[in-house]
Coordinates of C-alpha atoms and ligand atoms in Angstrom, one line a residue:
M1 CA -10.0 30.6 -7.9
V2 CA -11.3 32.2 -4.6
E3 CA -8.4 33.7 -2.7
L4 CA -7.9 32.7 0.8
S5 CA -9.6 35.2 2.9
A6 CA -7.4 36.9 6.1
F7 CA -10.2 34.9 8.3
S8 CA -10.0 31.1 6.4
R9 CA -5.9 31.6 7.2
R10 CA -6.5 32.5 10.7
K11 CA -9.0 29.5 11.1
F12 CA -5.9 27.4 9.6
L13 CA -3.6 28.6 11.8
L14 CA -6.2 28.0 14.6
T15 CA -6.6 24.4 13.5
A16 CA -3.1 23.7 13.0
S17 CA -2.4 25.4 16.6
A18 CA -5.3 23.0 17.8
S19 CA -4.1 20.0 16.3
A20 CA -0.1 20.3 17.5
A21 CA -1.2 20.6 21.0
A22 CA -3.8 17.8 20.6
S23 CA -0.1 15.5 19.6
I24 CA 2.0 17.2 22.1
V25 CA -0.9 16.2 25.0
L26 CA -1.1 12.2 23.2
K27 CA 2.6 11.8 23.4
G28 CA 2.3 12.0 26.5
C29 CA -0.4 9.8 27.0
V30 CA 1.6 6.7 24.8
G31 CA 4.3 6.7 27.4
N32 CA 7.5 7.6 25.5
P33 CA 10.3 7.5 27.6
P34 CA 11.5 10.8 28.6
D35 CA 15.1 10.0 28.5
T36 CA 15.1 10.3 24.6
T37 CA 15.2 13.1 22.5
T38 CA 12.2 12.4 19.8
A39 CA 10.6 12.0 22.9
T40 CA 11.3 15.7 24.6
Q41 CA 11.0 17.5 21.5
A42 CA 7.7 19.2 20.5
S43 CA 6.7 18.5 17.2
P44 CA 7.4 21.0 14.8
V45 CA 4.7 23.1 14.0
V46 CA 3.8 23.4 10.4
E47 CA 1.9 26.5 9.2
A48 CA -1.3 25.7 7.7
G49 CA -2.0 27.2 4.4
S50 CA 2.0 28.1 4.3
G51 CA 2.4 25.9 1.4
V52 CA -0.7 27.6 -0.8
Q53 CA 0.8 29.2 -4.0
A54 CA -1.2 32.8 -5.2
G55 CA -3.3 31.3 -7.6
S56 CA -3.2 27.7 -7.4
E57 CA -5.5 28.3 -4.2
P58 CA -7.3 24.3 -3.7
E59 CA -11.1 24.9 -4.7
V60 CA -12.1 22.9 -1.6
T61 CA -10.6 22.1 2.0
T62 CA -12.2 18.8 2.2
A63 CA -12.0 15.7 0.7
K64 CA -12.8 12.3 2.4
L65 CA -10.1 9.5 2.4
G66 CA -10.6 5.8 2.8
Y67 CA -8.1 3.6 4.6
I68 CA -7.3 0.6 5.7
P69 CA -5.4 -0.3 9.1
I70 CA -1.9 -1.1 7.7
L71 CA 1.4 0.3 7.5
E72 CA 0.6 1.5 4.1
A73 CA -1.8 3.6 5.0
A74 CA 1.1 5.3 6.8
P75 CA 1.1 8.8 4.2
L76 CA -2.3 9.6 4.5
I77 CA -2.5 9.5 8.5
V78 CA 0.1 11.6 8.8
A79 CA -0.4 14.4 6.4
K80 CA -4.0 14.6 8.3
E81 CA -1.9 14.5 11.8
K82 CA 1.1 16.5 11.0
G83 CA -0.8 19.1 9.2
F84 CA 0.8 18.6 5.7
F85 CA -2.6 18.8 4.3
A86 CA -3.2 21.6 5.8
K87 CA -0.2 23.4 5.0
Y88 CA -1.5 23.1 1.5
G89 CA -4.6 24.4 2.2
M90 CA -6.6 21.5 2.5
P91 CA -7.3 21.0 6.7
D92 CA -10.5 19.8 6.5
V93 CA -9.9 16.1 4.8
Q94 CA -10.5 13.2 6.7
V95 CA -9.3 10.0 6.6
D96 CA -11.4 7.5 7.2
K97 CA -10.7 3.9 8.5
Q98 CA -12.5 1.5 6.1
A99 CA -13.6 -2.2 7.9
N100 CA -12.3 -3.6 5.1
W101 CA -11.6 -3.4 1.1
G102 CA -15.0 -4.5 -0.2
A103 CA -16.5 -1.5 2.3
A104 CA -13.6 0.9 0.6
R105 CA -14.9 -0.1 -2.8
D106 CA -18.4 0.2 -1.9
N107 CA -17.5 3.7 -0.1
V108 CA -16.1 5.4 -3.2
K109 CA -18.5 3.7 -5.8
I110 CA -21.5 5.7 -3.6
G111 CA -18.6 9.0 -3.2
S112 CA -18.8 11.4 -0.6
G113 CA -21.7 13.0 -1.7
G114 CA -23.2 9.9 -1.0
G115 CA -21.7 9.6 2.1
G116 CA -18.7 7.6 1.1
I117 CA -15.3 8.5 0.0
D118 CA -14.1 10.1 -2.3
G119 CA -10.7 8.4 -3.1
G120 CA -8.2 7.4 -0.4
Q121 CA -5.7 4.2 -0.7
W122 CA -5.8 0.8 -2.8
Q123 CA -4.5 -2.2 -3.5
M124 CA -3.8 -3.1 -7.1
P125 CA -5.6 -3.0 -9.7
M126 CA -8.6 -1.9 -7.7
P127 CA -8.8 1.8 -9.1
Y128 CA -8.3 -0.2 -12.8
L129 CA -11.4 -2.4 -11.4
I130 CA -13.4 -0.1 -10.5
T131 CA -13.0 2.4 -13.0
E132 CA -14.9 -0.9 -15.9
G133 CA -17.4 -1.7 -13.2
I134 CA -15.9 -4.9 -12.9
I135 CA -15.7 -5.2 -8.8
T136 CA -18.7 -3.0 -9.0
D137 CA -21.4 -5.2 -10.4
D138 CA -20.9 -3.5 -13.8
A139 CA -21.0 0.3 -12.2
K140 CA -18.2 1.8 -14.2
V141 CA -16.8 4.3 -11.4
P142 CA -14.1 5.8 -13.6
M143 CA -10.9 6.6 -10.9
Y144 CA -7.2 8.0 -11.1
I145 CA -4.1 6.6 -9.8
L146 CA -2.0 9.9 -8.7
A147 CA 0.8 8.2 -6.3
Q148 CA 1.8 4.7 -4.9
L149 CA 2.2 5.2 -1.1
N150 CA 4.5 2.6 0.0
T151 CA 6.9 -0.3 -1.1
H152 CA 7.5 -3.4 1.4
G153 CA 5.5 -3.4 4.5
N154 CA 3.8 -6.9 3.4
G155 CA 4.8 -10.4 4.8
I156 CA 3.5 -14.1 4.2
A157 CA 2.5 -15.9 7.8
I158 CA 2.5 -19.6 8.8
A159 CA 0.6 -20.9 11.3
G160 CA 2.4 -22.2 14.6
E161 CA 1.2 -25.7 13.8
H162 CA 3.8 -25.9 10.7
K163 CA 7.0 -24.8 12.5
G164 CA 9.8 -27.1 11.8
K165 CA 8.5 -28.2 8.7
N166 CA 11.0 -26.0 6.7
I167 CA 8.2 -23.1 5.1
G168 CA 10.5 -20.7 4.1
L169 CA 11.0 -18.2 0.9
K170 CA 11.5 -21.1 -1.5
L171 CA 9.7 -24.0 -1.6
Q172 CA 11.0 -26.4 -3.5
G173 CA 10.8 -30.1 -2.4
K174 CA 7.9 -28.7 -0.4
E175 CA 5.8 -30.4 -2.6
S176 CA 4.5 -33.6 -0.8
F177 CA 4.0 -31.3 2.0
F178 CA 1.0 -29.5 0.0
A179 CA 0.0 -32.8 -1.8
Q180 CA -0.6 -34.6 1.6
L181 CA -2.8 -31.9 3.3
K182 CA -4.5 -32.0 -0.3
S183 CA -5.2 -35.3 -0.1
A184 CA -6.3 -35.7 3.4
G185 CA -9.0 -33.0 2.9
T186 CA -7.8 -30.4 4.0
R187 CA -6.1 -28.1 1.0
F188 CA -3.5 -25.9 2.5
K189 CA -5.4 -22.4 3.1
A190 CA -4.1 -19.4 2.3
A191 CA -5.6 -16.0 2.9
N192 CA -5.6 -13.0 1.0
T193 CA -7.7 -9.4 2.3
F194 CA -9.4 -8.9 -1.1
P195 CA -9.2 -11.4 -4.1
R196 CA -7.9 -11.1 -7.1
V197 CA -5.5 -8.0 -6.0
N198 CA -1.8 -7.9 -3.9
Q199 CA -2.1 -9.9 -1.5
D200 CA -3.8 -13.0 -3.5
F201 CA -1.1 -12.1 -6.0
W202 CA 2.0 -12.0 -3.6
I203 CA 0.6 -15.7 -2.0
R204 CA 0.2 -17.1 -5.7
Y205 CA 3.6 -15.7 -6.8
W206 CA 5.6 -17.5 -3.6
V207 CA 3.5 -20.8 -3.7
A208 CA 4.0 -21.2 -7.5
A209 CA 7.8 -20.0 -8.0
G210 CA 7.8 -23.3 -5.8
G211 CA 6.4 -25.6 -7.9
I212 CA 3.3 -25.3 -6.0
D213 CA -0.2 -24.6 -7.9
P214 CA -2.2 -22.1 -6.4
D215 CA -5.4 -23.0 -7.7
Q216 CA -4.7 -26.4 -7.6
D217 CA -3.0 -27.0 -4.2
V218 CA -4.0 -24.3 -2.0
E219 CA -7.5 -23.0 -0.9
M220 CA -7.7 -19.2 -0.4
L221 CA -10.1 -17.3 0.9
T222 CA -10.3 -13.8 2.0
V223 CA -10.2 -12.4 5.9
P224 CA -10.3 -8.6 6.5
A225 CA -6.4 -7.5 7.3
A226 CA -7.2 -6.8 11.0
Q227 CA -9.3 -10.0 11.2
T228 CA -6.2 -11.7 10.0
F229 CA -4.5 -12.3 13.1
A230 CA -7.6 -13.8 15.2
D231 CA -8.5 -15.7 12.7
M232 CA -5.2 -17.6 12.7
K233 CA -5.0 -18.0 16.5
I234 CA -8.0 -20.3 16.1
G235 CA -6.3 -22.1 13.5
A236 CA -8.9 -20.8 10.4
M237 CA -5.8 -20.5 7.9
D238 CA -2.5 -22.4 7.3
A239 CA -1.0 -19.1 6.0
F240 CA -2.1 -15.3 5.4
S241 CA -0.5 -12.1 3.3
T242 CA -1.5 -9.2 4.6
G243 CA 0.3 -5.4 5.4
D244 CA 2.2 -5.1 8.6
P245 CA 1.8 -4.9 11.6
W246 CA -0.3 -8.2 11.3
P247 CA 2.2 -11.1 10.1
Y248 CA 4.7 -9.3 12.1
R249 CA 2.4 -9.7 15.4
I250 CA 1.9 -13.3 14.5
V251 CA 5.9 -14.3 15.4
A252 CA 5.4 -11.5 18.2
E253 CA 3.0 -13.3 19.9
N254 CA 3.9 -16.2 19.5
V255 CA 1.0 -17.9 17.0
G256 CA 2.9 -19.0 14.4
F257 CA 6.0 -17.9 12.1
M258 CA 7.1 -15.7 9.0
A259 CA 8.0 -17.3 5.5
A260 CA 9.2 -14.4 3.8
L261 CA 9.0 -10.9 3.6
T262 CA 7.5 -9.0 -0.1
A263 CA 10.4 -7.7 0.2
E264 CA 12.2 -10.8 -0.3
I265 CA 9.7 -12.1 -2.9
W266 CA 10.5 -8.7 -5.0
K267 CA 12.4 -6.5 -3.7
N268 CA 11.5 -2.1 -4.2
H269 CA 7.9 -4.0 -5.2
P270 CA 5.0 -1.7 -5.5
E271 CA 2.7 -1.9 -2.9
E272 CA -0.7 0.6 -2.5
Y273 CA -1.6 3.4 -4.3
L274 CA -3.7 7.0 -3.3
A275 CA -6.2 7.0 -5.9
M276 CA -9.8 9.1 -6.1
R277 CA -12.7 9.2 -8.3
Q278 CA -11.8 10.9 -11.5
D279 CA -15.0 13.5 -11.2
W280 CA -13.7 14.5 -8.0
V281 CA -10.3 15.2 -9.5
D282 CA -11.2 16.8 -12.6
K283 CA -13.6 18.8 -10.3
N284 CA -11.3 20.0 -8.0
P285 CA -7.7 20.2 -9.9
N286 CA -5.5 21.9 -7.2
A287 CA -6.9 20.2 -4.4
T288 CA -6.0 17.2 -6.0
K289 CA -2.5 18.6 -6.6
A290 CA -2.6 19.9 -2.5
L291 CA -3.7 16.4 -1.4
L292 CA -0.6 15.3 -3.8
K293 CA 2.2 17.6 -1.8
G294 CA 0.4 17.0 1.2
V295 CA 1.3 13.3 0.7
M296 CA 4.6 13.9 -1.1
E297 CA 5.8 16.0 2.4
A298 CA 4.0 12.6 4.6
Q299 CA 5.9 10.0 2.9
Q300 CA 9.0 12.6 3.1
W301 CA 8.7 12.7 6.8
C302 CA 7.9 9.3 7.0
D303 CA 11.1 8.1 5.5
D304 CA 13.2 10.1 7.8
F305 CA 14.3 7.4 10.4
S306 CA 14.1 9.2 13.0
N307 CA 10.8 9.9 12.6
R308 CA 9.9 6.5 12.8
Q309 CA 9.5 5.9 16.8
E310 CA 7.2 8.9 16.5
L311 CA 5.6 7.1 13.6
A312 CA 5.1 4.4 15.4
A313 CA 2.8 6.0 18.1
I314 CA 0.7 7.7 15.6
L315 CA 0.0 4.7 13.8
A316 CA -0.8 2.7 17.3
K317 CA -3.5 5.1 18.1
R318 CA -6.9 3.7 18.6
E319 CA -8.6 5.2 15.7
Y320 CA -5.2 4.1 13.1
I321 CA -4.0 0.4 13.5
G322 CA -4.7 0.6 17.5
V323 CA -2.0 -2.1 18.6
A324 CA 0.8 -1.7 20.9
E325 CA 3.1 0.7 19.8
A326 CA 5.6 -1.9 20.0
I327 CA 4.4 -4.3 17.7
L328 CA 5.1 -0.8 14.5
R329 CA 8.3 -0.3 15.7
D330 CA 10.3 -3.5 14.8
P331 CA 9.0 -3.4 11.4
L332 CA 9.3 0.1 10.5
M333 CA 12.9 0.1 11.5
G334 CA 13.4 -3.2 9.1
K335 CA 13.9 -5.0 11.8
Y336 CA 12.2 -8.5 11.2
N337 CA 12.3 -11.9 13.9
M338 CA 10.8 -14.1 11.1
G339 CA 10.4 -17.1 14.1
E340 CA 12.2 -20.3 13.4
G341 CA 15.4 -18.6 14.3
R342 CA 15.7 -16.1 11.3
T343 CA 15.8 -12.3 11.4
V344 CA 16.1 -9.8 9.2
D345 CA 17.6 -6.5 10.3
D346 CA 17.9 -4.2 7.3
R347 CA 16.5 -0.8 6.7
S348 CA 16.5 -1.4 3.0
M349 CA 14.1 -4.5 3.7
A350 CA 11.4 -1.7 5.8
P351 CA 8.6 -0.4 4.6
L352 CA 9.5 2.3 2.6
Y353 CA 7.3 5.5 1.4
W354 CA 9.5 8.2 -0.9
K355 CA 12.3 6.5 -1.4
D356 CA 13.7 3.0 -2.1
E357 CA 17.3 1.6 -3.9
R358 CA 15.0 1.7 -7.2
G359 CA 14.5 5.8 -6.8
S360 CA 11.2 7.1 -5.8
V361 CA 8.6 5.4 -4.0
S362 CA 5.7 8.1 -4.5
Y363 CA 5.8 8.5 -8.0
P364 CA 3.6 5.9 -9.9
Y365 CA 5.3 4.2 -12.6
K366 CA 3.4 2.7 -15.3
S367 CA 5.0 0.2 -16.1
H368 CA 4.3 -1.6 -12.7
D369 CA 0.5 -0.6 -13.7
L370 CA 1.5 -3.1 -16.1
W371 CA 2.9 -5.7 -14.6
F372 CA -0.6 -5.6 -12.0
L373 CA -2.4 -6.1 -15.3
T374 CA -0.2 -8.6 -16.5
E375 CA -0.5 -10.8 -13.6
S376 CA -4.3 -10.8 -13.3
V377 CA -3.9 -12.2 -17.1
R378 CA -1.8 -14.7 -15.6
W379 CA -3.9 -16.1 -13.2
G380 CA -7.1 -16.1 -15.6
F381 CA -8.7 -13.1 -13.7
L382 CA -8.9 -10.7 -17.1
P383 CA -9.1 -12.1 -20.2
K384 CA -5.9 -12.5 -22.1
N385 CA -6.2 -9.7 -24.2
T386 CA -6.2 -7.4 -21.8
L387 CA -2.6 -7.0 -23.0
D388 CA -3.5 -5.3 -25.9
N389 CA -4.9 -2.4 -25.6
A390 CA -3.1 -2.9 -21.5
Q391 CA -1.2 0.9 -22.5
T392 CA -4.5 2.7 -23.8
W393 CA -5.9 1.6 -20.3
I394 CA -2.9 2.6 -18.4
D395 CA -2.9 6.0 -20.0
R396 CA -6.6 6.6 -19.2
V397 CA -6.5 5.4 -15.1
N398 CA -2.5 6.4 -14.2
R399 CA -2.2 10.5 -13.5
E400 CA 1.6 10.4 -13.1
D401 CA 1.7 13.7 -15.2
L402 CA -0.3 15.3 -12.2
W403 CA 2.2 13.7 -9.5
K404 CA 4.8 15.9 -11.5
E405 CA 3.1 18.9 -11.8
A406 CA 2.6 18.7 -8.1
A407 CA 6.7 17.9 -7.4
Q408 CA 7.6 20.8 -9.4
E409 CA 5.3 23.1 -7.7
M410 CA 6.7 21.7 -4.0
G411 CA 9.9 22.1 -5.3
I412 CA 10.9 18.3 -5.4
A413 CA 14.9 18.2 -6.8
S414 CA 14.7 17.3 -10.5
A415 CA 17.1 14.3 -9.9
D416 CA 13.8 13.1 -7.4
I417 CA 11.2 12.7 -9.9
P418 CA 11.1 10.1 -12.8
T419 CA 11.6 11.2 -16.2
S420 CA 10.1 7.6 -17.6
T421 CA 7.5 6.3 -17.1
S422 CA 8.7 3.4 -17.3
R423 CA 11.6 1.9 -13.8
G424 CA 12.3 -0.6 -16.8
I425 CA 13.2 -4.4 -16.0
E426 CA 12.3 -5.7 -12.7
T427 CA 13.2 -9.0 -11.0
F428 CA 11.8 -11.7 -8.5
F429 CA 13.7 -13.8 -6.4
D430 CA 13.2 -16.7 -8.4
G431 CA 15.1 -15.0 -11.3
I432 CA 12.0 -14.4 -13.2
K433 CA 12.0 -11.0 -15.0
F434 CA 9.5 -8.7 -15.8
D435 CA 10.3 -6.6 -18.8
P436 CA 7.4 -4.1 -19.1
E437 CA 8.2 -3.6 -23.2
N438 CA 7.3 -7.4 -23.4
P439 CA 4.5 -8.7 -20.9
Q440 CA 3.8 -11.4 -23.3
A441 CA 7.8 -12.7 -22.5
Y442 CA 7.2 -12.4 -18.8
L443 CA 4.0 -14.8 -19.3
N444 CA 6.0 -17.5 -21.8
S445 CA 8.8 -17.4 -18.8
L446 CA 6.0 -18.6 -15.7
K447 CA 5.8 -22.7 -15.3
I448 CA 2.5 -21.8 -13.3
K449 CA -0.5 -19.9 -14.9
K450 CA -3.8 -20.0 -15.4
A451 CA -3.5 -18.2 -18.9
Ligands
LIG1 CA1 -1.1 -4.0 1.2

């Protein structure tokens, strides 16, 4: 273990003051109105290295984390921008924007040593698929899931040409709409941002709950998150599912409307995760916990709604999401104009990072990993016998134990540290229940499935 020298402590402090100064300048640039309280207050300076406990100094001060320009990435970006990684002794963490999910996968496969990344933001069950070489040309790259980044903040956008056809959360009675498109040779096209993970699952769950078979009645395609808006504008798709701000921007710029928020499909659902290469974590156990502490403190900061205007300003910057701040502000406050006259105004439906109505958002429940694997079986993405050994696989990939250690070390109240690795029974908008004790019963209860 390396003692932090007076020199490196001083370096941390200098880095922190430099970034604090930079964020004050940027606040001026983004044009926050001077009469609001948040705009006139300087960002609180977090003292670099102040969260490092003697004996648990990180082995390294850097890690390369990939992210996709959607609201899910907020905890990683905020941990960097607000100095939370530096606070826990990781001042040199890089957050690197990935062109798309395929690029993130390729970059984690080569690792930072090969010019790629050590880990970062993932849809599920990507860390499982990468661990087993299923989406990496058989090259097994073992990964660990460390935390959940967020819940909510995703939606299903529909092209403007379908306005007035009553396409909403519930599709019952819409069979003929899909059938007509199919018989005309123009099957309903729905885009995800990477096949066989979250966004694909949300579209599939939504249509199947309405009696529409996603493999028969819908044509699924894959489009990078930041490209979805432009592609829908030129008529390349009827629907897409992705993280905010892209579905909301469809409404804000009058290109279409939103059929549903994922928060409506499954309230407090698991969304995206922080996962790292296993070799990086095993080599750097203290640095892993330092990353986790930085992310957790960022998640708490993000969930303070008085910080959300500043959060919008940070995320709007060109190097991050790169959209007008106004497009980010409303979804972050739980305010959604869905188009077609429907609005949602409910903070419990907003993207949440630290806590939701079910408890911890940040803690990576193993029962949620099991749902993602079960849903993969449902659609034939993973073989049926996956469920026989799912628990072993989950125990190998999900490191909720490290989350708990990090939480305890940073003094998180014990009431905020889950005692079970299962969140218990989950309920979807159509009344279907997932009991992690019996995933087969869930599969049996679903009418449309491949398995
Ligand atoms: Ca997402």
